[in-house]
Structure formats: structure tokens, C-alpha cells
Amino acid sequence: MVKCKKVKPHGRLGRKDKPKFGETCMRRNLGILRRVLPSCEEVDDEEVLILKSIQHLMLLKSQVTLLRKLADVCGL
């Protein structure tokens, strides 16, 4: 009796066109950045998106510093 080897289906993309894990993670992370940052939903360039995220983080850091100083002054 001869047994045939089972072949797994590869889906629509096929074996060679399947995206790499790193590319998928990067695309997902950029999508999260677009949703989190204000006014970045339409930005397509990765560099611009990363620069805007750095600017947003610096703004948040300065706001936290200001709030801490106000809390120290008020005695909270």
C-alpha cells in the first residue's frame, strides 16, 4: 500500500508571497501609532510618523514635569 503525503494549503498569498513576521509587526505598530497620535491618521511616511511620535512624547514629558512642579508648590 502506497501512502500519499498530505499537502498543507498555503492560503491566498502562497508560500513565497507570505509576509515576514517583522514586516507584519512593523505594520501593526505603525498602525497603532497612527491611531494613538492626534492628527496622524493620514500620514503615510514612516519617518514623519516616528518624528511626530517623538514630538508628542516630548510634549507629554514637559506636561508631566509642569504638573509635578505645580503639585510641589501646592503641597499635594
PDB file of C-alpha atoms in Angstrom:
ATOM      1  CA  MET A   1       0.000   0.000   0.000  1.00  0.00           C
ATOM      2  CA  VAL A   2       1.372   3.397  -1.002  1.00  0.00           C
ATOM      3  CA  LYS A   3       0.607   6.376   1.253  1.00  0.00           C
ATOM      4  CA  CYS A   4       0.379   9.844  -0.200  1.00  0.00           C
ATOM      5  CA  LYS A   5       1.975  12.757   1.581  1.00  0.00           C
ATOM      6  CA  LYS A   6      -0.553  15.299   2.822  1.00  0.00           C
ATOM      7  CA  VAL A   7      -0.097  18.774   1.403  1.00  0.00           C
ATOM      8  CA  LYS A   8      -0.981  21.771   3.564  1.00  0.00           C
ATOM      9  CA  PRO A   9      -2.870  24.591   1.852  1.00  0.00           C
ATOM     10  CA  HIS A  10      -0.911  27.842   1.731  1.00  0.00           C
ATOM     11  CA  GLY A  11      -3.802  30.257   1.518  1.00  0.00           C
ATOM     12  CA  ARG A  12      -4.261  33.096  -0.943  1.00  0.00           C
ATOM     13  CA  LEU A  13      -0.752  34.531  -0.641  1.00  0.00           C
ATOM     14  CA  GLY A  14       1.060  31.306  -1.327  1.00  0.00           C
ATOM     15  CA  ARG A  15       4.301  30.247   0.266  1.00  0.00           C
ATOM     16  CA  LYS A  16       6.686  32.744  -1.368  1.00  0.00           C
ATOM     17  CA  ASP A  17       4.461  35.819  -1.087  1.00  0.00           C
ATOM     18  CA  LYS A  18       3.759  35.378   2.618  1.00  0.00           C
ATOM     19  CA  PRO A  19       4.859  38.494   4.564  1.00  0.00           C
ATOM     20  CA  LYS A  20       7.669  38.144   7.079  1.00  0.00           C
ATOM     21  CA  PHE A  21       6.912  38.331  10.789  1.00  0.00           C
ATOM     22  CA  GLY A  22       8.989  41.502  11.223  1.00  0.00           C
ATOM     23  CA  GLU A  23       7.144  43.280   8.435  1.00  0.00           C
ATOM     24  CA  THR A  24       3.801  42.343   9.966  1.00  0.00           C
ATOM     25  CA  CYS A  25       4.838  43.614  13.411  1.00  0.00           C
ATOM     26  CA  MET A  26       6.160  46.864  11.985  1.00  0.00           C
ATOM     27  CA  ARG A  27       2.967  47.451  10.001  1.00  0.00           C
ATOM     28  CA  ARG A  28       0.870  46.759  13.104  1.00  0.00           C
ATOM     29  CA  ASN A  29       2.973  49.067  15.293  1.00  0.00           C
ATOM     30  CA  LEU A  30       2.761  51.888  12.747  1.00  0.00           C
ATOM     31  CA  GLY A  31      -0.996  51.420  12.622  1.00  0.00           C
ATOM     32  CA  ILE A  32      -1.168  51.729  16.405  1.00  0.00           C
ATOM     33  CA  LEU A  33       0.915  54.921  16.273  1.00  0.00           C
ATOM     34  CA  ARG A  34      -1.437  56.375  13.649  1.00  0.00           C
ATOM     35  CA  ARG A  35      -4.448  55.752  15.879  1.00  0.00           C
ATOM     36  CA  VAL A  36      -2.849  56.969  19.129  1.00  0.00           C
ATOM     37  CA  LEU A  37      -1.231  60.188  17.945  1.00  0.00           C
ATOM     38  CA  PRO A  38      -3.503  63.113  17.195  1.00  0.00           C
ATOM     39  CA  SER A  39      -3.723  64.152  13.516  1.00  0.00           C
ATOM     40  CA  CYS A  40      -1.605  61.238  12.220  1.00  0.00           C
ATOM     41  CA  GLU A  41      -4.307  59.043  10.684  1.00  0.00           C
ATOM     42  CA  GLU A  42      -3.481  60.129   7.137  1.00  0.00           C
ATOM     43  CA  VAL A  43       0.345  60.133   7.429  1.00  0.00           C
ATOM     44  CA  ASP A  44       1.865  57.512   5.136  1.00  0.00           C
ATOM     45  CA  ASP A  45       5.577  58.237   5.589  1.00  0.00           C
ATOM     46  CA  GLU A  46       7.156  56.184   8.386  1.00  0.00           C
ATOM     47  CA  GLU A  47       9.829  58.780   9.195  1.00  0.00           C
ATOM     48  CA  VAL A  48       7.275  61.574   9.605  1.00  0.00           C
ATOM     49  CA  LEU A  49       5.152  59.329  11.818  1.00  0.00           C
ATOM     50  CA  ILE A  50       8.108  58.480  14.063  1.00  0.00           C
ATOM     51  CA  LEU A  51       9.163  62.147  14.289  1.00  0.00           C
ATOM     52  CA  LYS A  52       5.625  63.179  15.242  1.00  0.00           C
ATOM     53  CA  SER A  53       5.519  60.457  17.889  1.00  0.00           C
ATOM     54  CA  ILE A  54       8.806  61.714  19.374  1.00  0.00           C
ATOM     55  CA  GLN A  55       7.453  65.275  19.429  1.00  0.00           C
ATOM     56  CA  HIS A  56       4.283  64.070  21.121  1.00  0.00           C
ATOM     57  CA  LEU A  57       6.297  62.191  23.767  1.00  0.00           C
ATOM     58  CA  MET A  58       8.402  65.284  24.465  1.00  0.00           C
ATOM     59  CA  LEU A  59       5.221  67.354  24.871  1.00  0.00           C
ATOM     60  CA  LEU A  60       3.791  64.793  27.303  1.00  0.00           C
ATOM     61  CA  LYS A  61       7.050  64.753  29.265  1.00  0.00           C
ATOM     62  CA  SER A  62       7.028  68.547  29.610  1.00  0.00           C
ATOM     63  CA  GLN A  63       3.398  68.453  30.767  1.00  0.00           C
ATOM     64  CA  VAL A  64       4.230  65.846  33.428  1.00  0.00           C
ATOM     65  CA  THR A  65       7.172  67.954  34.631  1.00  0.00           C
ATOM     66  CA  LEU A  66       4.961  71.038  34.866  1.00  0.00           C
ATOM     67  CA  LEU A  67       2.274  69.147  36.791  1.00  0.00           C
ATOM     68  CA  ARG A  68       4.867  67.790  39.233  1.00  0.00           C
ATOM     69  CA  LYS A  69       6.218  71.278  39.882  1.00  0.00           C
ATOM     70  CA  LEU A  70       2.679  72.579  40.451  1.00  0.00           C
ATOM     71  CA  ALA A  71       1.984  69.730  42.851  1.00  0.00           C
ATOM     72  CA  ASP A  72       5.171  70.545  44.798  1.00  0.00           C
ATOM     73  CA  VAL A  73       4.245  74.231  45.015  1.00  0.00           C
ATOM     74  CA  CYS A  74       0.694  73.479  46.177  1.00  0.00           C
ATOM     75  CA  GLY A  75       1.909  70.896  48.676  1.00  0.00           C
ATOM     76  CA  LEU A  76      -0.044  67.972  47.272  1.00  0.00           C
TER      77      LEU A  76
END
